[in-house]
Amino acid sequence: MAILLSPIGAPAAHWQREFARLLPDEEIRVWPEVGDRGDITVAAVARLPDGELANLPKLKLIASLLAGQDALLSDPKLPSVPIVRTGDPGGDELMTETCLAHVLRHHCELPAYAVAQTHREWQPRPRRRADERRVGILGLGAIGTAAARKLAGHGFKVAGWVRHARSEPGVEIFAGREHLQAFLARSEIIVNLLPLTPETIDLLNKDTFARLPEGAAVINIGRGATLVDDDLLAALDSGHLSGATLDVFRQEPLPKDHRFWSHPRVTITPHVARRLDPAGIVARIAENVRRLRAGEPLAWLVDRSAGY
Amino acid sequence: MAILLSPIGAPAAHWQREFARLLPDEEIRVWPEVGDRGDITVAAVARLPDGELANLPKLKLIASLLAGQDALLSDPKLPSVPIVRTGDPGGDELMTETCLAHVLRHHCELPAYAVAQTHREWQPRPRRRADERRVGILGLGAIGTAAARKLAGHGFKVAGWVRHARSEPGVEIFAGREHLQAFLARSEIIVNLLPLTPETIDLLNKDTFARLPEGAAVINIGRGATLVDDDLLAALDSGHLSGATLDVFRQEPLPKDHRFWSHPRVTITPHVARRLDPAGIVARIAENVRRLRAGEPLAWLVDRSAGY
């Protein structure tokens, strides 16, 4: 029995140290040094080349190292073993902080002042209070819920768009496609935290942007393919949207010739909203390995049909 | 008996409405329509031309409309009547929010990513946690204390530099000139909230910048003349400081030809860290007018010798 590890976001040695600390009795093999494929029962990976996981005959569990499952689930030969999440079920503190930083930046009109600075223009703008600002979060999973709570705690008027109705204190809930337009119409700053699924791909397009109020801002720290690049640029160029902050893109690194780089109302960060936390991730893998070995039900299961 | 009002930050009618609501029995005269100077017992002003207040023979009280007293106290003929502050003694919520927004922006390395974007460079940087980031607040008055508490609540390691030692839960206190160097040496992001006095003018100069750790950032939302412009530019150009966010300047509006406008590591906002709140200000003026008329001790007195 061995665990196949495909390190990401931190050096392999860093991951191995955490595995040695928390699962001292397990043999860890670092991809692509797989050794005897019949030994591997657990794969801790972001994604591997298509078909690679299908080549592990004794695989019992896939532990996904990333918050989004789209890359893993896109493998057409993905074996039908359980997939478990490894992110903190209470949300990711750094992701929540990133969300607050970008929302405050748009709320305080810093993107507009940055444009004014390039023209040497001294133009104070009316200042709004947080309780006069309506922020909308697309997706209230562990991360979205933590972000919504943080923003509501700061005083913003926060709404969340979700698939299935539920309640969340201090957050106005809009559930399902039939309430997406109402959610958009009331949101001056939207933050995308949706997983990438067949239902969410291209969701942020010219129709959805048109539903946002004049001057709204878009923050995408979810997945690049949720947003239609040309539609965003058109909405910014028409003046309908005031700005966009993008951390994720259809192609990463963002190609040098992409129009986003030079657009005065687009702020780019290189996929840094979150920091992988090997210690926390390996702790959650260890819990599921323990359950697997003991024959107990697994925790934090990915729903393949939902895509997250 | 009449109150002389010199409106600032909001239309005169807005101020007059608040005075009519809270001090319905007082006559309000809007400068420069002073009328009979002998009627004026209270002046609610930011500042007036030098000598103007000395020309009010029955003046008993000056209510300062601004957070900083430097402009008012610079009048060489300022009469020796009590001066009272009118800001919220619990701090200014918008100022606290501005402080958090700018600190988060530097903490999340957004200024460095903005520079990278101009070069179309995709360069993720190591991500720090808030509890790994040391923020220093210069000046713990009402506003500085509220800002320090907010930042500590977010998880930052916060220190404050003050004139006289006192304790503040969750905030490391450095008191007096003799501890300024130690305060600077431990602060990766400093926020200036000091009043402008003979002791604080030019305080942020080449010597103080040199004491900050390599890569530190400077946020000035206090007073422009606390910071020596050329020394800041030199510290940025040498690479010793990573960036600066400036809301206040020696001359406002900032002159079109000032080097700050085009410096890639300087972020400029046009003196918008705070929003005047006429309702709250007039409420505090009303309380002191009531005390004045009743012969009770005044509240929120400015210490002229200290300058704030």
CSV table of C-alpha atoms in Angstrom, one decimal, chain A residues 25-220:
chain,number,residue,atom,x,y,z
A,25,ASP,CA,3.4,4.4,8.4
A,26,GLU,CA,2.5,5.1,4.7
A,27,GLU,CA,4.9,4.9,1.8
A,28,ILE,CA,4.8,8.1,-0.3
A,29,ARG,CA,5.8,8.0,-3.9
A,30,VAL,CA,6.2,11.3,-5.8
A,31,TRP,CA,4.8,11.3,-9.3
A,32,PRO,CA,6.1,10.5,-12.0
A,33,GLU,CA,8.2,7.9,-9.9
A,34,VAL,CA,5.2,5.6,-9.5
A,35,GLY,CA,7.0,2.3,-9.0
A,36,ASP,CA,4.8,-0.8,-8.9
A,37,ARG,CA,1.4,0.6,-9.9
A,38,GLY,CA,-0.4,-2.1,-8.0
A,39,ASP,CA,0.8,-0.7,-4.7
A,40,ILE,CA,-1.0,2.7,-5.1
A,41,THR,CA,-4.3,2.9,-3.1
A,42,VAL,CA,-4.5,6.6,-2.6
A,43,ALA,CA,-3.6,9.4,-5.1
A,44,ALA,CA,-3.1,12.9,-3.7
A,45,VAL,CA,-3.1,15.1,-6.8
A,46,ALA,CA,-4.2,18.3,-8.5
A,47,ARG,CA,-4.5,16.5,-11.8
A,48,LEU,CA,-2.5,14.0,-13.7
A,49,PRO,CA,-2.3,13.4,-17.5
A,50,ASP,CA,-5.6,11.9,-18.8
A,51,GLY,CA,-5.7,8.2,-18.2
A,52,GLU,CA,-2.9,8.1,-15.6
A,53,LEU,CA,-5.2,7.5,-12.6
A,54,ALA,CA,-7.0,4.8,-14.6
A,55,ASN,CA,-3.7,2.9,-14.7
A,56,LEU,CA,-3.7,2.4,-11.0
A,57,PRO,CA,-5.5,-1.0,-10.5
A,58,LYS,CA,-5.8,-0.9,-6.7
A,59,LEU,CA,-6.7,2.8,-6.4
A,60,LYS,CA,-9.4,3.3,-3.6
A,61,LEU,CA,-9.3,7.1,-3.1
A,62,ILE,CA,-8.4,10.3,-4.9
A,63,ALA,CA,-7.6,13.3,-2.6
A,64,SER,CA,-7.9,16.5,-4.7
A,65,LEU,CA,-5.3,19.1,-3.8
A,66,LEU,CA,-7.1,22.0,-5.4
A,67,ALA,CA,-10.3,23.9,-4.4
A,68,GLY,CA,-11.8,23.5,-7.9
A,69,GLN,CA,-12.5,19.9,-9.2
A,70,ASP,CA,-12.9,20.9,-12.9
A,71,ALA,CA,-9.4,19.9,-14.0
A,72,LEU,CA,-9.6,16.5,-12.2
A,73,LEU,CA,-13.1,15.7,-13.5
A,74,SER,CA,-12.2,16.6,-17.1
A,75,ASP,CA,-10.1,13.4,-17.3
A,76,PRO,CA,-12.3,11.2,-19.6
A,77,LYS,CA,-10.8,8.0,-18.1
A,78,LEU,CA,-11.2,9.1,-14.5
A,79,PRO,CA,-11.7,5.9,-12.5
A,80,SER,CA,-14.9,5.7,-10.4
A,81,VAL,CA,-13.3,5.8,-7.0
A,82,PRO,CA,-14.3,8.3,-4.4
A,83,ILE,CA,-12.8,11.8,-4.7
A,84,VAL,CA,-12.4,13.9,-1.5
A,85,ARG,CA,-11.7,17.6,-1.0
A,86,THR,CA,-8.7,18.6,1.1
A,87,GLY,CA,-9.5,22.3,1.7
A,88,ASP,CA,-10.4,23.7,5.1
A,89,PRO,CA,-14.2,23.1,5.4
A,90,GLY,CA,-14.4,26.4,7.3
A,91,GLY,CA,-13.1,28.3,4.3
A,92,ASP,CA,-9.7,29.5,3.4
A,93,GLU,CA,-8.5,32.4,5.5
A,94,LEU,CA,-6.2,33.8,2.8
A,95,MET,CA,-9.0,33.5,0.2
A,96,THR,CA,-11.3,35.4,2.5
A,97,GLU,CA,-8.7,38.1,3.0
A,98,THR,CA,-8.1,38.4,-0.7
A,99,CYS,CA,-11.9,38.8,-1.2
A,100,LEU,CA,-12.1,41.6,1.4
A,101,ALA,CA,-9.0,43.4,0.0
A,102,HIS,CA,-10.5,43.5,-3.5
A,103,VAL,CA,-14.0,44.4,-2.4
A,104,LEU,CA,-12.6,47.2,-0.2
A,105,ARG,CA,-10.4,48.4,-3.1
A,106,HIS,CA,-13.4,48.7,-5.4
A,107,HIS,CA,-15.7,50.1,-2.6
A,108,CYS,CA,-13.1,52.8,-1.9
A,109,GLU,CA,-13.0,53.6,-5.6
A,110,LEU,CA,-9.2,52.9,-5.8
A,111,PRO,CA,-9.4,51.7,-9.4
A,112,ALA,CA,-11.0,55.0,-10.5
A,113,TYR,CA,-8.4,57.0,-8.6
A,114,ALA,CA,-5.6,54.9,-10.3
A,115,VAL,CA,-7.1,55.9,-13.7
A,116,ALA,CA,-7.3,59.6,-12.5
A,117,GLN,CA,-3.6,59.4,-11.4
A,118,THR,CA,-2.5,58.4,-14.9
A,119,HIS,CA,-4.1,61.7,-16.0
A,120,ARG,CA,-2.7,63.7,-13.1
A,121,GLU,CA,-6.3,64.5,-12.1
A,122,TRP,CA,-7.3,65.4,-8.6
A,123,GLN,CA,-10.9,64.4,-8.5
A,124,PRO,CA,-12.5,63.5,-5.1
A,125,ARG,CA,-15.5,61.2,-5.5
A,126,PRO,CA,-18.5,60.9,-3.2
A,127,ARG,CA,-17.6,58.5,-0.4
A,128,ARG,CA,-20.0,55.6,0.3
A,129,ARG,CA,-20.3,53.8,3.6
A,130,ALA,CA,-20.0,50.0,3.7
A,131,ASP,CA,-23.7,49.7,4.8
A,132,GLU,CA,-24.6,51.6,1.6
A,133,ARG,CA,-22.7,49.2,-0.6
A,134,ARG,CA,-24.3,46.0,-2.0
A,135,VAL,CA,-21.9,43.1,-2.6
A,136,GLY,CA,-22.9,39.9,-4.2
A,137,ILE,CA,-21.1,36.5,-3.9
A,138,LEU,CA,-21.6,34.0,-6.6
A,139,GLY,CA,-21.2,30.6,-4.9
A,140,LEU,CA,-21.5,30.0,-1.2
A,141,GLY,CA,-19.4,26.9,-0.7
A,142,ALA,CA,-16.9,26.8,2.2
A,143,ILE,CA,-14.9,29.6,0.8
A,144,GLY,CA,-17.9,31.7,-0.4
A,145,THR,CA,-19.6,31.4,2.9
A,146,ALA,CA,-16.5,32.5,4.8
A,147,ALA,CA,-16.1,35.4,2.5
A,148,ALA,CA,-19.8,36.4,2.8
A,149,ARG,CA,-19.5,36.4,6.6
A,150,LYS,CA,-16.4,38.4,6.6
A,151,LEU,CA,-17.9,41.0,4.3
A,152,ALA,CA,-21.1,41.2,6.3
A,153,GLY,CA,-19.1,41.5,9.4
A,154,HIS,CA,-17.4,44.5,7.9
A,155,GLY,CA,-20.8,46.1,7.3
A,156,PHE,CA,-21.4,45.5,3.6
A,157,LYS,CA,-24.9,44.5,2.4
A,158,VAL,CA,-24.1,41.0,1.2
A,159,ALA,CA,-26.1,38.6,-0.9
A,160,GLY,CA,-25.2,35.2,-2.1
A,161,TRP,CA,-26.3,33.3,-5.2
A,162,VAL,CA,-26.5,29.5,-4.7
A,163,ARG,CA,-28.0,26.4,-6.4
A,164,HIS,CA,-30.2,25.3,-3.6
A,165,ALA,CA,-32.0,27.6,-1.1
A,166,ARG,CA,-30.6,27.7,2.4
A,167,SER,CA,-30.3,30.4,5.1
A,168,GLU,CA,-27.2,32.2,6.2
A,169,PRO,CA,-27.4,34.9,8.9
A,170,GLY,CA,-26.8,38.4,7.6
A,171,VAL,CA,-26.7,37.2,3.9
A,172,GLU,CA,-29.5,37.6,1.5
A,173,ILE,CA,-29.9,34.3,-0.4
A,174,PHE,CA,-30.9,34.1,-4.1
A,175,ALA,CA,-31.3,30.4,-5.2
A,176,GLY,CA,-31.3,29.0,-8.7
A,177,ARG,CA,-31.3,30.4,-12.2
A,178,GLU,CA,-34.7,32.0,-11.8
A,179,HIS,CA,-33.3,34.4,-9.2
A,180,LEU,CA,-30.0,35.2,-10.9
A,181,GLN,CA,-31.3,38.3,-12.5
A,182,ALA,CA,-32.6,39.7,-9.3
A,183,PHE,CA,-29.3,38.9,-7.6
A,184,LEU,CA,-27.3,40.7,-10.3
A,185,ALA,CA,-29.6,43.7,-10.4
A,186,ARG,CA,-29.0,44.4,-6.7
A,187,SER,CA,-25.2,43.8,-6.7
A,188,GLU,CA,-22.8,46.7,-7.2
A,189,ILE,CA,-19.7,44.6,-6.6
A,190,ILE,CA,-19.8,40.9,-7.6
A,191,VAL,CA,-17.3,38.3,-6.5
A,192,ASN,CA,-17.2,35.0,-8.4
A,193,LEU,CA,-16.4,32.0,-6.3
A,194,LEU,CA,-18.3,29.4,-8.3
A,195,PRO,CA,-16.8,26.0,-9.2
A,196,LEU,CA,-16.3,25.5,-12.9
A,197,THR,CA,-19.0,23.1,-14.1
A,198,PRO,CA,-21.1,22.7,-17.3
A,199,GLU,CA,-23.6,25.0,-15.6
A,200,THR,CA,-21.2,27.8,-14.7
A,201,ILE,CA,-19.0,27.9,-17.7
A,202,ASP,CA,-19.4,31.3,-19.5
A,203,LEU,CA,-21.9,32.4,-16.9
A,204,LEU,CA,-20.4,35.8,-16.6
A,205,ASN,CA,-21.2,37.0,-20.1
A,206,LYS,CA,-22.8,40.0,-21.9
A,207,ASP,CA,-26.3,39.1,-20.7
A,208,THR,CA,-25.3,38.8,-17.0
A,209,PHE,CA,-23.1,42.0,-17.2
A,210,ALA,CA,-26.0,43.9,-18.6
A,211,ARG,CA,-28.1,42.9,-15.6
A,212,LEU,CA,-25.6,44.5,-13.2
A,213,PRO,CA,-26.3,48.1,-12.2
A,214,GLU,CA,-24.4,50.9,-14.0
A,215,GLY,CA,-20.9,51.3,-12.6
A,216,ALA,CA,-20.8,47.8,-11.1
A,217,ALA,CA,-17.4,46.0,-10.6
A,218,VAL,CA,-16.6,42.4,-11.2
A,219,ILE,CA,-14.1,40.4,-9.1
A,220,ASN,CA,-13.2,36.9,-10.4
